Tab-separated table of C-alpha atoms and ligand atoms in Angstrom:
chain	number	residue	atom	x	y	z
A	12	UNK	CA	61.090	106.824	143.655
A	13	UNK	CA	59.492	103.382	143.586
A	14	UNK	CA	58.836	101.712	140.252
A	15	UNK	CA	56.112	99.159	139.614
A	16	UNK	CA	56.412	95.891	137.736
A	17	UNK	CA	54.027	93.104	136.849
A	18	UNK	CA	54.306	90.191	139.268
A	19	UNK	CA	55.367	87.646	136.648
A	20	UNK	CA	53.324	86.965	133.506
A	21	UNK	CA	50.525	84.946	135.090
A	22	UNK	CA	48.867	87.913	136.793
A	23	UNK	CA	48.066	91.496	135.769
A	24	UNK	CA	48.933	92.849	139.173
A	25	UNK	CA	51.514	95.623	139.484
A	26	UNK	CA	53.762	95.612	142.520
A	27	UNK	CA	56.581	97.888	143.643
A	28	UNK	CA	60.063	96.783	142.639
A	29	UNK	CA	61.121	96.572	146.300
A	30	UNK	CA	59.066	94.265	148.504
A	31	UNK	CA	58.960	94.941	152.243
A	32	UNK	CA	60.013	91.847	154.191
A	33	UNK	CA	58.672	91.678	157.725
A	34	UNK	CA	60.459	88.708	159.254
A	35	UNK	CA	61.933	90.886	162.001
A	36	UNK	CA	58.785	92.905	162.773
A	37	UNK	CA	58.279	91.769	166.364
A	38	UNK	CA	60.359	90.167	169.070
A	39	UNK	CA	58.546	86.924	169.842
A	40	UNK	CA	61.139	84.969	167.854
A	41	UNK	CA	63.943	86.204	170.094
A	42	UNK	CA	65.356	88.883	167.781
A	43	UNK	CA	63.649	91.749	165.994
A	44	UNK	CA	62.594	95.377	165.699
A	45	UNK	CA	61.481	97.660	168.519
A	46	UNK	CA	57.738	98.495	168.432
A	47	UNK	CA	58.377	102.116	167.347
A	48	UNK	CA	60.538	100.870	164.471
A	49	UNK	CA	57.873	98.346	163.431
A	50	UNK	CA	55.369	101.154	162.867
A	51	UNK	CA	57.944	103.494	161.311
A	52	UNK	CA	59.110	100.810	158.866
A	53	UNK	CA	55.582	100.062	157.631
A	54	UNK	CA	54.690	103.752	157.366
A	55	UNK	CA	57.984	104.716	155.706
A	56	UNK	CA	57.683	101.950	153.125
A	57	UNK	CA	54.129	102.968	152.216
A	58	UNK	CA	55.068	106.665	152.054
A	59	UNK	CA	57.853	105.785	149.602
A	60	UNK	CA	55.242	104.197	147.308
A	61	UNK	CA	55.793	100.574	148.347
A	62	UNK	CA	52.710	98.398	147.960
A	63	UNK	CA	53.978	94.807	148.316
A	64	UNK	CA	54.446	93.414	151.837
A	65	UNK	CA	55.751	89.912	152.564
A	66	UNK	CA	54.991	88.062	155.775
A	67	UNK	CA	54.383	84.558	157.140
A	68	UNK	CA	52.411	83.070	159.999
A	69	UNK	CA	55.781	81.912	161.361
A	70	UNK	CA	57.313	85.398	161.574
A	71	UNK	CA	57.653	86.356	165.215
A	72	UNK	CA	54.905	83.852	166.082
A	73	UNK	CA	52.259	85.862	164.258
A	74	UNK	CA	53.348	89.309	165.514
A	75	UNK	CA	54.440	90.341	162.017
A	76	UNK	CA	50.991	89.597	160.560
A	77	UNK	CA	49.295	91.411	163.464
A	78	UNK	CA	51.419	94.550	162.914
A	79	UNK	CA	50.632	94.508	159.194
A	80	UNK	CA	46.920	93.975	159.865
A	81	UNK	CA	46.802	97.035	162.107
A	82	UNK	CA	48.733	99.123	159.601
A	83	UNK	CA	46.756	98.255	156.462
A	84	UNK	CA	43.296	98.379	158.087
A	85	UNK	CA	42.643	101.940	156.903
A	86	UNK	CA	43.471	101.301	153.238
A	87	UNK	CA	43.698	97.558	152.736
A	88	UNK	CA	43.058	97.689	148.992
A	89	UNK	CA	46.232	99.692	148.314
A	90	UNK	CA	48.490	96.828	149.435
A	91	UNK	CA	49.406	93.466	147.981
A	92	UNK	CA	49.936	91.152	150.949
A	93	UNK	CA	51.873	87.908	150.627
A	94	UNK	CA	51.808	85.414	153.490
A	95	UNK	CA	52.940	81.828	153.937
A	96	UNK	CA	52.086	78.643	155.779
A	97	UNK	CA	53.694	75.282	156.661
A	98	UNK	CA	55.814	76.325	159.669
A	99	UNK	CA	52.975	77.362	162.006
A	100	UNK	CA	52.711	80.480	164.159
A	101	UNK	CA	52.742	78.429	167.362
A	102	UNK	CA	55.966	78.303	169.422
A	103	UNK	CA	55.517	74.571	169.981
A	104	UNK	CA	53.229	73.295	167.199
A	105	UNK	CA	51.724	69.827	167.113
A	106	UNK	CA	52.904	67.631	164.284
A	107	UNK	CA	49.639	67.973	162.311
A	108	UNK	CA	50.029	71.755	162.230
A	109	UNK	CA	53.310	71.557	160.331
A	110	UNK	CA	53.863	70.850	156.656
A	111	UNK	CA	52.487	71.803	153.258
A	112	UNK	CA	49.399	69.531	153.369
A	113	UNK	CA	45.812	70.663	153.019
A	114	UNK	CA	44.989	70.507	156.736
A	115	UNK	CA	47.866	72.844	157.599
A	116	UNK	CA	46.931	75.083	154.660
A	117	UNK	CA	43.279	75.446	155.648
A	118	UNK	CA	43.785	76.017	159.354
A	119	UNK	CA	46.733	78.356	158.752
A	120	UNK	CA	44.909	80.547	156.251
A	121	UNK	CA	42.028	81.080	158.682
A	122	UNK	CA	44.435	82.104	161.463
A	123	UNK	CA	46.419	84.419	159.153
A	124	UNK	CA	43.242	86.113	157.894
A	125	UNK	CA	42.312	86.908	161.508
A	126	UNK	CA	45.762	88.276	162.387
A	127	UNK	CA	45.879	90.324	159.181
A	128	UNK	CA	42.307	91.561	159.823
A	129	UNK	CA	41.417	90.999	156.196
A	130	UNK	CA	39.011	88.903	154.117
A	131	UNK	CA	41.676	87.691	151.694
A	132	UNK	CA	45.418	87.167	151.319
A	133	UNK	CA	46.600	88.364	147.922
A	134	UNK	CA	49.420	85.835	147.506
A	135	UNK	CA	49.640	82.702	149.636
A	136	UNK	CA	52.775	80.583	149.544
A	137	UNK	CA	54.064	77.344	150.960
A	138	UNK	CA	56.869	78.585	153.222
A	139	UNK	CA	58.964	75.425	153.247
A	140	UNK	CA	58.447	72.257	151.250
A	141	UNK	CA	57.854	69.183	153.414
A	142	UNK	CA	58.939	66.886	150.579
A	143	UNK	CA	55.966	64.568	151.033
A	144	UNK	CA	52.702	66.403	150.322
A	145	UNK	CA	51.706	65.669	146.709
A	146	UNK	CA	52.002	68.929	144.772
A	147	UNK	CA	48.580	68.258	143.233
A	148	UNK	CA	47.124	68.454	146.752
A	149	UNK	CA	48.740	71.856	147.277
A	150	UNK	CA	47.786	73.290	143.873
A	151	UNK	CA	44.202	72.065	144.223
A	152	UNK	CA	44.119	73.435	147.781
A	153	UNK	CA	45.162	76.863	146.455
A	154	UNK	CA	42.459	76.633	143.784
A	155	UNK	CA	39.821	75.914	146.434
A	156	UNK	CA	41.007	78.882	148.523
A	157	UNK	CA	40.881	81.127	145.443
A	158	UNK	CA	37.331	79.996	144.684
A	159	UNK	CA	36.367	80.537	148.337
A	160	UNK	CA	37.716	84.124	148.095
A	161	UNK	CA	40.283	83.586	150.871
A	162	UNK	CA	43.363	84.018	148.666
A	163	UNK	CA	43.869	85.473	145.186
A	164	UNK	CA	47.019	83.663	144.038
A	165	UNK	CA	49.172	80.741	145.169
A	166	UNK	CA	52.941	80.320	145.142
A	167	UNK	CA	55.920	78.436	146.563
A	168	UNK	CA	59.001	79.224	148.613
A	169	UNK	CA	61.941	76.927	149.397
A	170	UNK	CA	60.891	74.100	147.109
A	171	UNK	CA	62.769	72.258	144.356
A	172	UNK	CA	62.042	73.483	140.836
A	173	UNK	CA	60.772	70.091	139.702
A	174	UNK	CA	58.073	70.113	142.406
A	175	UNK	CA	57.002	73.666	141.570
A	176	UNK	CA	56.911	73.080	137.822
A	177	UNK	CA	54.818	69.919	138.309
A	178	UNK	CA	52.358	71.934	140.401
A	179	UNK	CA	52.237	74.775	137.859
A	180	UNK	CA	51.766	72.428	134.887
A	181	UNK	CA	49.039	70.451	136.682
A	182	UNK	CA	47.197	73.646	137.622
A	183	UNK	CA	47.353	74.802	133.990
A	184	UNK	CA	46.128	71.502	132.558
A	185	UNK	CA	43.317	71.178	135.068
A	186	UNK	CA	42.175	74.788	134.739
A	187	UNK	CA	42.943	75.492	138.398
A	188	UNK	CA	44.061	78.933	139.552
A	189	UNK	CA	47.576	79.375	138.173
A	190	UNK	CA	50.665	79.307	140.360
A	191	UNK	CA	51.705	82.965	140.319
A	192	UNK	CA	55.067	83.387	142.042
A	193	UNK	CA	58.028	81.857	143.820
A	194	UNK	CA	60.024	83.175	146.752
A	195	UNK	CA	63.689	82.218	146.774
A	196	UNK	CA	66.913	83.126	148.533
A	197	UNK	CA	68.925	85.140	146.027
A	198	UNK	CA	71.892	87.450	146.505
A	199	UNK	CA	75.509	87.954	145.507
A	200	UNK	CA	76.275	85.276	148.125
A	201	UNK	CA	73.561	82.844	147.015
A	202	UNK	CA	73.466	82.313	143.282
A	203	UNK	CA	72.735	78.589	143.061
A	204	UNK	CA	69.138	79.811	142.649
A	205	UNK	CA	70.130	80.503	139.041
A	206	UNK	CA	70.595	76.810	138.217
A	207	UNK	CA	66.969	75.678	138.096
A	208	UNK	CA	64.603	78.002	139.961
A	209	UNK	CA	65.103	81.251	138.037
A	210	UNK	CA	65.052	79.666	134.544
A	211	UNK	CA	61.916	77.770	135.586
A	212	UNK	CA	60.233	80.994	136.716
A	213	UNK	CA	61.183	82.684	133.459
A	214	UNK	CA	59.853	79.816	131.366
A	215	UNK	CA	56.579	79.548	133.305
A	216	UNK	CA	56.049	83.297	133.780
A	217	UNK	CA	56.205	83.126	137.582
A	218	UNK	CA	56.963	86.281	139.566
A	219	UNK	CA	60.182	86.058	141.593
A	220	UNK	CA	60.502	87.425	145.126
A	221	UNK	CA	64.170	87.368	146.163
A	222	UNK	CA	64.760	87.100	149.902
A	223	UNK	CA	67.897	87.897	151.917
A	224	UNK	CA	69.343	90.279	149.271
A	225	UNK	CA	71.933	91.377	151.876
A	226	UNK	CA	72.675	87.781	152.966
A	227	UNK	CA	71.265	88.646	156.364
A	228	UNK	CA	73.282	91.893	156.546
A	229	UNK	CA	76.722	90.553	155.515
A	230	UNK	CA	76.673	92.452	152.224
A	231	UNK	CA	76.359	95.799	154.008
A	232	UNK	CA	80.014	95.303	154.939
A	233	UNK	CA	79.232	96.328	158.511
A	234	UNK	CA	80.882	93.303	160.090
A	235	UNK	CA	84.172	94.384	158.489
A	236	UNK	CA	83.892	97.505	160.635
A	237	UNK	CA	83.345	95.486	163.795
A	238	UNK	CA	79.656	96.377	164.069
A	239	UNK	CA	77.199	93.922	165.561
A	240	UNK	CA	73.913	92.729	164.116
A	241	UNK	CA	71.855	89.670	163.354
A	242	UNK	CA	74.817	87.641	162.157
A	243	UNK	CA	76.702	88.113	165.435
A	244	UNK	CA	73.788	88.438	167.857
A	245	UNK	CA	71.307	85.905	166.497
A	246	UNK	CA	72.881	83.039	164.661
A	247	UNK	CA	70.147	81.923	162.306
A	248	UNK	CA	70.353	80.360	158.871
A	249	UNK	CA	72.405	83.169	157.364
A	250	UNK	CA	75.472	82.813	155.188
A	251	UNK	CA	78.824	83.585	156.737
A	252	UNK	CA	81.610	85.488	155.102
A	253	UNK	CA	84.078	82.659	155.378
A	254	UNK	CA	81.736	80.269	153.587
A	255	UNK	CA	83.041	79.855	150.032
A	256	UNK	CA	84.238	82.978	148.289
A	257	UNK	CA	82.235	85.383	150.418
A	258	UNK	CA	85.140	87.654	151.312
A	259	UNK	CA	86.066	88.411	147.693
A	260	UNK	CA	82.419	89.136	146.888
A	261	UNK	CA	82.233	91.625	149.758
A	262	UNK	CA	85.520	93.216	148.556
A	263	UNK	CA	83.938	93.754	145.122
A	264	UNK	CA	80.723	95.171	146.587
A	265	UNK	CA	82.753	97.638	148.695
A	266	UNK	CA	84.733	98.692	145.604
A	267	UNK	CA	81.590	99.334	143.545
A	268	UNK	CA	80.053	101.215	146.459
A	269	UNK	CA	83.122	103.502	146.534
A	270	UNK	CA	82.743	104.217	142.812
A	271	UNK	CA	79.030	104.964	142.926
A	272	UNK	CA	78.823	106.816	146.228
A	273	UNK	CA	76.104	104.366	147.256
A	274	UNK	CA	76.386	102.151	150.333
A	275	UNK	CA	77.477	98.501	149.911
A	276	UNK	CA	74.002	97.341	150.912
A	277	UNK	CA	72.422	99.494	148.217
A	278	UNK	CA	74.815	98.010	145.655
A	279	UNK	CA	73.841	94.480	146.730
A	280	UNK	CA	70.120	95.253	146.466
A	281	UNK	CA	70.572	97.032	143.105
A	282	UNK	CA	72.406	93.953	141.786
A	283	UNK	CA	69.380	91.751	142.627
A	284	UNK	CA	67.042	94.254	140.942
A	285	UNK	CA	69.231	94.291	137.847
A	286	UNK	CA	68.549	90.536	137.506
A	287	UNK	CA	64.888	91.415	136.821
A	288	UNK	CA	63.448	90.088	140.093
A	289	UNK	CA	61.929	91.772	143.161
A	290	UNK	CA	64.275	91.999	146.178
A	291	UNK	CA	62.566	91.586	149.555
A	292	UNK	CA	64.273	94.074	151.826
A	293	UNK	CA	64.273	93.163	155.525
A	294	UNK	CA	65.050	96.300	157.570
A	295	UNK	CA	65.065	96.028	161.366
A	296	UNK	CA	65.120	99.800	161.936
A	297	UNK	CA	63.674	102.846	160.199
A	298	UNK	CA	67.200	104.050	159.373
A	299	UNK	CA	67.939	100.762	157.594
A	300	UNK	CA	64.658	101.079	155.696
A	301	UNK	CA	65.605	104.533	154.398
A	302	UNK	CA	68.998	103.283	153.250
A	303	UNK	CA	67.545	100.196	151.562
A	304	UNK	CA	64.749	102.132	149.831
A	305	UNK	CA	67.300	104.393	148.155
A	306	UNK	CA	68.520	101.328	146.244
A	307	UNK	CA	65.282	101.427	144.229
A	308	UNK	CA	66.757	104.023	141.893
A	309	UNK	CA	70.402	102.904	141.889
A	310	UNK	CA	71.495	101.663	138.483
A	311	UNK	CA	74.856	99.944	138.229
A	312	UNK	CA	76.907	100.284	135.055
A	313	UNK	CA	77.424	97.333	132.709
A	314	UNK	CA	81.044	97.129	133.840
A	315	UNK	CA	80.114	97.125	137.541
A	316	UNK	CA	77.519	94.404	136.956
A	317	UNK	CA	80.038	92.340	134.990
A	318	UNK	CA	82.605	92.536	137.810
A	319	UNK	CA	80.029	91.629	140.462
A	320	UNK	CA	78.754	88.752	138.319
A	321	UNK	CA	82.240	87.377	137.785
A	322	UNK	CA	83.360	87.467	141.394
A	323	UNK	CA	80.128	85.916	142.709
A	324	UNK	CA	79.627	83.249	140.044
A	325	UNK	CA	79.121	79.666	141.208
A	326	UNK	CA	79.759	76.427	139.304
A	327	UNK	CA	76.752	75.535	137.156
A	328	UNK	CA	76.724	71.861	138.185
A	329	UNK	CA	75.321	68.984	136.171
A	330	UNK	CA	73.867	69.034	133.520
A	331	UNK	CA	74.448	72.741	132.942
A	332	UNK	CA	78.258	72.547	132.760
A	333	UNK	CA	78.122	69.575	130.380
A	334	UNK	CA	75.560	71.329	128.198
A	335	UNK	CA	77.591	74.540	128.089
A	336	UNK	CA	80.543	72.570	126.663
A	337	UNK	CA	78.301	70.843	124.128
A	338	UNK	CA	76.753	74.129	123.011
A	339	UNK	CA	80.191	75.692	122.535
A	340	UNK	CA	81.135	72.753	120.304
A	341	UNK	CA	77.887	73.074	118.342
A	342	UNK	CA	78.446	76.794	117.787
A	343	UNK	CA	82.027	76.147	116.639
A	344	UNK	CA	80.767	73.558	114.115
A	345	UNK	CA	78.617	76.091	112.277
B	19	NAP	N1	60.760	82.442	152.337
B	19	NAP	C1	61.699	82.343	153.248
B	19	NAP	O1	62.044	81.246	153.727
B	19	NAP	C2	62.375	83.598	153.741
B	19	NAP	C3	63.593	83.479	154.456
B	19	NAP	C4	64.198	84.658	154.879
B	19	NAP	C5	63.616	85.889	154.611
B	19	NAP	N2	62.419	85.962	153.943
B	19	NAP	C6	61.764	87.258	153.666
B	19	NAP	O2	62.697	88.157	153.135
B	19	NAP	C7	62.833	89.283	153.994
B	19	NAP	C8	64.252	89.767	153.957
B	19	NAP	O3	65.137	88.708	154.364
B	19	NAP	P1	66.393	89.043	155.245
B	19	NAP	O4	65.931	89.728	156.472
B	19	NAP	O5	67.212	87.831	155.356
B	19	NAP	O6	67.075	90.142	154.287
B	19	NAP	P2	68.518	90.784	154.256
B	19	NAP	O7	68.325	92.117	153.618
B	19	NAP	O8	69.492	89.862	153.650
B	19	NAP	O9	68.932	90.969	155.794
B	19	NAP	C9	68.226	91.905	156.575
B	19	NAP	C10	69.031	92.189	157.855
B	19	NAP	O10	70.225	92.874	157.532
B	19	NAP	C11	70.430	93.954	158.418
B	19	NAP	N3	70.271	95.181	157.631
B	19	NAP	C12	69.280	95.502	156.773
B	19	NAP	N4	69.480	96.699	156.223
B	19	NAP	C13	70.619	97.163	156.752
B	19	NAP	C14	71.335	98.367	156.583
B	19	NAP	N5	70.913	99.310	155.751
B	19	NAP	N6	72.488	98.521	157.295
B	19	NAP	C15	72.921	97.565	158.128
B	19	NAP	N7	72.280	96.411	158.344
B	19	NAP	C16	71.133	96.207	157.651
B	19	NAP	C17	69.357	93.838	159.489
B	19	NAP	O11	69.801	92.995	160.533
B	19	NAP	P3	70.590	93.549	161.825
B	19	NAP	O12	70.456	95.025	161.910
B	19	NAP	O13	69.944	92.872	162.947
B	19	NAP	O14	71.993	93.101	161.594
B	19	NAP	C18	68.247	93.119	158.753
B	19	NAP	O15	67.372	92.410	159.595
B	19	NAP	C19	62.329	88.810	155.350
B	19	NAP	O16	61.882	89.871	156.160
B	19	NAP	C20	61.195	87.924	154.918
B	19	NAP	O17	60.057	88.716	154.567
B	19	NAP	C21	61.824	84.824	153.485
């Protein structure tokens, strides 16, 4: 059922094509899964062949890491665990605990290792760029943690491409542990990721973990049916249908779902997979997990992908639009 892919070209590690996201495993953040679902989600994912679990110290104030630690204790080596720092697990963190700097990195990794009950975190990412920590400090910090055996690889989430590529190039030139992966928001309702971040990852061989493949649940189409969920009950940083062309995208997803017999959510996840990156699914219940896992084997036709691509496309922005015009002229001149 699950397929395995290399995590980018800078590691030899094989991970399942669907990553398990665990942002809602716990309730300390005010919204999340029931305890029985937490255990059932972890078990169900592993039983389906999933081996790549994403968490953060900030998820549910550490409860997500604790649940994962308990679950993987019996066979730790079978799982690739990604965690993140910079937002702190504390409900009311002091200012020095926040940010991407070395102090936050070092104290956060120690706390995450304890919660995860493990000696090492396989992939450790900056959760959110602070915009001020020099990227050399972060890349060198990762290298020190790799040498100390506390992490195996470093990566970045929510950071501009120019900061990440500077870090990756510096690590390469200095012989530090390479930057291995990025984690980015990417879905049919968030395609600006394609402007800089995805081409950068391709060029540098970074693995890509795509979060919010359902745009927080919108792409399941359930809100069209009057159902409730995170978008209505817990207004976080999720996209809303009336933002931009969201409604027409959801129309197209529903149409493709009708044709395939799959659910709209499965279509949305399959679309992300078809872009060659790893979707991070974020089920809140075991039933949602089962539905999302079935997307692992859903292959959309070329025509379905073309229609979804067209309806969800976003303007390329500068300089990409200018360059596209120039390239067309160059091709015509041949
Ligand atoms: N690096 C970052 O900054 C960052 C940010 C966000 C997420 N992430 C990671 O990515 C993971 C996934 O992100 P996400 O939770 O935003 O993903 P998502 O797949 O876009 O949204 C997941 C939410 O949609 C609803 N849902 C999921 N499957 C469903 C189904 N089959 N039917 C109906 N509703 C369904 C659930 O919410 P309700 O049932 O409550 O409606 C669920 O919590 C997170 O767990 C986390 O690991 C990382």
